[in-house]
Coordinates of C-alpha atoms in Angstrom, one line a residue:
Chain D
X1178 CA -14.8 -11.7 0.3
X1179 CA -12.5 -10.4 2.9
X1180 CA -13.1 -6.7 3.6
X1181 CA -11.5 -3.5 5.2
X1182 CA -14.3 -0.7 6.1
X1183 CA -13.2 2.8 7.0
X1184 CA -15.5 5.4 8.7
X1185 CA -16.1 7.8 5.8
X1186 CA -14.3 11.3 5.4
X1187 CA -13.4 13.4 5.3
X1188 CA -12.6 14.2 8.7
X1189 CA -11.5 17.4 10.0
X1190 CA -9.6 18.7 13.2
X1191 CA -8.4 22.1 15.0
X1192 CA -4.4 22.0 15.6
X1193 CA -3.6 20.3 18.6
X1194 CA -7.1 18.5 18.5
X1195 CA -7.2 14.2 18.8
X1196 CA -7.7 12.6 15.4
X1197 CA -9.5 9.7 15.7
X1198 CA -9.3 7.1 12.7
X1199 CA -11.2 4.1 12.9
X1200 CA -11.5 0.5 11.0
X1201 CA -13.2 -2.5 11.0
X1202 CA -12.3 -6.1 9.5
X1203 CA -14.3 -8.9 8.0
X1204 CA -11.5 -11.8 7.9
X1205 CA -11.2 -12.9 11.6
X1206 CA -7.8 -15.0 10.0
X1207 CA -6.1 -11.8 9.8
X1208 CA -3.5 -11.2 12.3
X1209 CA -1.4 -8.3 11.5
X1210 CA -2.5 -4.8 11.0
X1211 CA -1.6 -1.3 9.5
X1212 CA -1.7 1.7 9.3
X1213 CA -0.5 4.1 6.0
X1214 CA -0.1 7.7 5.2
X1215 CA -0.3 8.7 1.2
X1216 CA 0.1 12.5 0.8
X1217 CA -1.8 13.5 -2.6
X1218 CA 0.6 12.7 -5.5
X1219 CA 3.0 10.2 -3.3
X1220 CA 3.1 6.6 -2.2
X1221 CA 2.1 5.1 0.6
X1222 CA 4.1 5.4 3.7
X1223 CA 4.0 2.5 6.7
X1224 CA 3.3 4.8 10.0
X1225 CA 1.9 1.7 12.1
X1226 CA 1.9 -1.8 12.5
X1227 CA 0.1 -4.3 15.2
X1228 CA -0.2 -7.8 16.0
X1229 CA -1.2 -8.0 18.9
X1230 CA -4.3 -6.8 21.2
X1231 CA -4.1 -3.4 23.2
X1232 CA -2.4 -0.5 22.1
X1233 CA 0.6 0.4 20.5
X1234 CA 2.4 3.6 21.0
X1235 CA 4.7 5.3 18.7
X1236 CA 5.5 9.6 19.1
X1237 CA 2.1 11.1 18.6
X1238 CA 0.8 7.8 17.2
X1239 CA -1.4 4.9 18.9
X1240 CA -2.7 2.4 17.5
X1241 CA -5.4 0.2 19.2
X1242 CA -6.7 -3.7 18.0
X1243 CA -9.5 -5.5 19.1
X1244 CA -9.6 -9.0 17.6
X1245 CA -13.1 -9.9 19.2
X1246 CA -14.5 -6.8 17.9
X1247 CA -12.4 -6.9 15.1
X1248 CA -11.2 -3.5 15.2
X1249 CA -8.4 -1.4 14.4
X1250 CA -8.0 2.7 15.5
X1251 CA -5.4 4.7 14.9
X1252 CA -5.4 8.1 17.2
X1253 CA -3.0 10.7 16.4
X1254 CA -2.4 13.1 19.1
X1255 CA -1.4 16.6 18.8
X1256 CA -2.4 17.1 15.4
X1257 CA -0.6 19.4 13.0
X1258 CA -1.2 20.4 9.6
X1259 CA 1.1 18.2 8.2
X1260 CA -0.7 15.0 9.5
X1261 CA -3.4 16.6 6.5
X1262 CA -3.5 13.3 4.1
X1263 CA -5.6 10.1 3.3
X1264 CA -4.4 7.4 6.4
X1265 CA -5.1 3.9 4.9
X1266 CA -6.1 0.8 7.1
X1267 CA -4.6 -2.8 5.5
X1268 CA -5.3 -6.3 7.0
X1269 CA -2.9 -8.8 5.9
X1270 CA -4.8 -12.1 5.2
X1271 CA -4.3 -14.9 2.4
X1272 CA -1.5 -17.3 1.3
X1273 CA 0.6 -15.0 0.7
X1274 CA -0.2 -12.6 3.5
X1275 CA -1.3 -10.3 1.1
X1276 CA -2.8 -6.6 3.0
X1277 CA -6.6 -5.9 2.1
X1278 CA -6.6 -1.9 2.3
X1279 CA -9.7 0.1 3.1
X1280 CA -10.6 3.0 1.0
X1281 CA -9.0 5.5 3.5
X1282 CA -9.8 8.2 5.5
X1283 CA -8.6 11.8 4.5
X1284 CA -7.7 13.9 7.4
X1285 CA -7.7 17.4 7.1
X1286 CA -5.8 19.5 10.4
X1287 CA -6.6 23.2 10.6
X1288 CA -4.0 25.9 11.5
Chain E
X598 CA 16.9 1.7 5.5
X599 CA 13.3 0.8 3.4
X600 CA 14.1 2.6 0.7
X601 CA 12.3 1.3 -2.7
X602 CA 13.0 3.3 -5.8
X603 CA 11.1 2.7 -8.7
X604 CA 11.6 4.3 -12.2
X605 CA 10.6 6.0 -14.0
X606 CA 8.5 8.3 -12.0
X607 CA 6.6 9.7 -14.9
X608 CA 6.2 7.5 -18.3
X609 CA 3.3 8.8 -21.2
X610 CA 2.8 5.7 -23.9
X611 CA 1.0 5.5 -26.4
X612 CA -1.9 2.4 -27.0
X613 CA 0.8 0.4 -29.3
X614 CA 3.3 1.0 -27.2
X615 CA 5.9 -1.5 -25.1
X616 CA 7.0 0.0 -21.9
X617 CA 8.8 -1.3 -18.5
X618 CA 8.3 -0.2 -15.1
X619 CA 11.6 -1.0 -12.7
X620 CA 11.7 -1.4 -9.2
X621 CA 14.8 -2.5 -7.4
X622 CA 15.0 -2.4 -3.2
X623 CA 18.8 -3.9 -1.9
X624 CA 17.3 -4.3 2.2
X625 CA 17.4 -8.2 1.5
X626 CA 13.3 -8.4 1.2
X627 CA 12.2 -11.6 0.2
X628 CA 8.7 -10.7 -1.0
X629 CA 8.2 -7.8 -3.6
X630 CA 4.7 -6.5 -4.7
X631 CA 3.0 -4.7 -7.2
X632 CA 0.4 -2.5 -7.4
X633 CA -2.4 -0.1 -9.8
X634 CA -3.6 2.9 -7.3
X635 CA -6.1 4.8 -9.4
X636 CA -6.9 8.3 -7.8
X637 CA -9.3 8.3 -4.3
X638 CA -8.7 4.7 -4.5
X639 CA -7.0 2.4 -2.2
X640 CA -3.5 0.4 -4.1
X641 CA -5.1 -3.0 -5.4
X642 CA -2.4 -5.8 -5.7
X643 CA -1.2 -7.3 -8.7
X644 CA 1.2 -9.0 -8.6
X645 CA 3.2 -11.2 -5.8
X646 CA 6.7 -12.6 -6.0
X647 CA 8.0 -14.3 -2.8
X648 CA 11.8 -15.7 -3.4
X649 CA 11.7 -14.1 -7.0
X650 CA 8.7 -16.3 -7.6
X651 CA 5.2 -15.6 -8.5
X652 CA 3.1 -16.7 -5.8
X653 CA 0.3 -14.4 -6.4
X654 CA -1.7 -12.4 -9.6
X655 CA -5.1 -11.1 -9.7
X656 CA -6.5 -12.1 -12.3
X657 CA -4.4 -9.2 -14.1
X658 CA -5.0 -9.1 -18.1
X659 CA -1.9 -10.6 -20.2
X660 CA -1.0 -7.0 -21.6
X661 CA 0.9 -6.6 -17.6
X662 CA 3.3 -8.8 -17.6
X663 CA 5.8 -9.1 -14.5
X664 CA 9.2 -10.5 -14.3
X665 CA 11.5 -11.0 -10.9
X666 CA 15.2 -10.8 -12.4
X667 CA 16.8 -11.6 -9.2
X668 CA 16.0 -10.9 -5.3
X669 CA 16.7 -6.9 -5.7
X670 CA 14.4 -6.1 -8.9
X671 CA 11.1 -6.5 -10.5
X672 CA 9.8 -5.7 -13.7
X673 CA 6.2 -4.5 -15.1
X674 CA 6.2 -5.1 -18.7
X675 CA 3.1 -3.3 -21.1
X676 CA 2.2 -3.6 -24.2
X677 CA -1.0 -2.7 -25.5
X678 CA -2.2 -0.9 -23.0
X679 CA -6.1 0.7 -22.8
X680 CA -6.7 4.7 -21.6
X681 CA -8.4 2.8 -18.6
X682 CA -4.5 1.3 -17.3
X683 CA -3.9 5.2 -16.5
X684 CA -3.3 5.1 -12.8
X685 CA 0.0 5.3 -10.7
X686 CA 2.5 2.1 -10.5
X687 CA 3.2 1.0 -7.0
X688 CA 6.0 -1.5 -6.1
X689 CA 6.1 -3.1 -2.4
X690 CA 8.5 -5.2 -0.9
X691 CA 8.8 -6.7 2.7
X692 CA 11.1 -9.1 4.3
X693 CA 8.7 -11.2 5.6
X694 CA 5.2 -10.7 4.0
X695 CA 4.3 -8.4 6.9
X696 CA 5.3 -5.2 6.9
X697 CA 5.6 -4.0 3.2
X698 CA 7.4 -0.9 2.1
X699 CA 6.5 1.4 -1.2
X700 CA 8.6 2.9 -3.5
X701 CA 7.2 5.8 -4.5
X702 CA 5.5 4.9 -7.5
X703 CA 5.5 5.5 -11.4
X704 CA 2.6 7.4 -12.9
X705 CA 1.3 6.1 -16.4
X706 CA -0.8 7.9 -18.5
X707 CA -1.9 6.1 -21.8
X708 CA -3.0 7.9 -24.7

């Protein structure tokens, strides 16, 4: 059964602080990678993707894959209160290239 | 643009009831999803149509039943729907079965 892990939350971080989200994946077919933001009460909102290994940057965003390891991170930088919300890792694997999403992390940033 | 809209946002239904969910994106997307996102949980697909065919379901019970109209809309049909179908009503779609983009959901409560 293919399988996205998340390192349990919640997690919390001062203002400013490195947020550090991390995921691991059991499907070593999958070859693209995400990275979601749901707010409570809304949808899910596509903040990262990546294909390939290294790092990807985007703004305050960088996201990091490891095939070998099979490992995805997701670091936000300069944290702010509004990057508080549950940040869900997917794995697209399958026929269909359907995404696998791990249970999420919620973030919490304090003022 | 990614912009998925789905209606209608809120819908209450009774256990006898026949309800539809709509979801309509007009970015050309060739692949359009649904999913059931119950709360603390990750989305867990349903449903897949790639070139307004179904290519994917999960083993969903007959009482969902989708329909792909033409390349811009999908449609969730219910009908005798349990208390336990509660949950919010996500539609994806993507233009290539990688990246996938939400609408931002309907939320069913059945009573």
């Amino acid at each position: 059964q293919k399988e996205v892990e998340q390192n349990s939350g919640p997690l919390s971080v001062p203002e400013g602080a490195i947020a550090s989200l991390n995921c691991t994946y059991s499907d070593r077919g999958s070859q693209s990678f995400f990275w979601y933001r749901q707010y409570s009460g809304k949808s899910p909102e596509l903040i990262m993707s990546i294909y390939s290994n290294g790092d990807k940057e985007d703004g305050r965003f960088t996201a990091q894959l490891n095939k070998a390891s099979q490992y995805v991170s997701l670091l936000i930088r300069d944290s702010q209160p509004s990057d508080s919300a549950t940040y869900l890792c997917a794995a697209e694997s399958g026929s269909a290239r359907q995404l696998t999403f791990g249970s999420g992390t919620q973030l919490t940033v304090l003022p | 643009d990614t912009e998925v809209t789905q209606t209608p946002k809120h819908l209450v239904m009774g256990m006898t009831n026949k309800k539809s969910l709509k979801c309509e994106q007009h970015m050309g997307h060739r692949a359009m999803y649904w999913y059931k996102q119950k709360a603390k949980k990750p989305p867990e697909l349903m449903f897949v149509y790639s070139y307004e065919k179904l290519s994917i379901n999960e083993s969903v019970p007959s009482r969902f039943s989708p329909e792909c109209p033409n390349s811009s809309l999908l449609n969730l049909h219910l009908h005798a729907l349990q208390p336990e179908d509660s949950a919010l009503y996500l539609c994806a779609s993507s233009p290539d079965h990688y990246e996938q983009y939400f609408g931002p959901g309907t939320r069913l409560t059945v009573t």
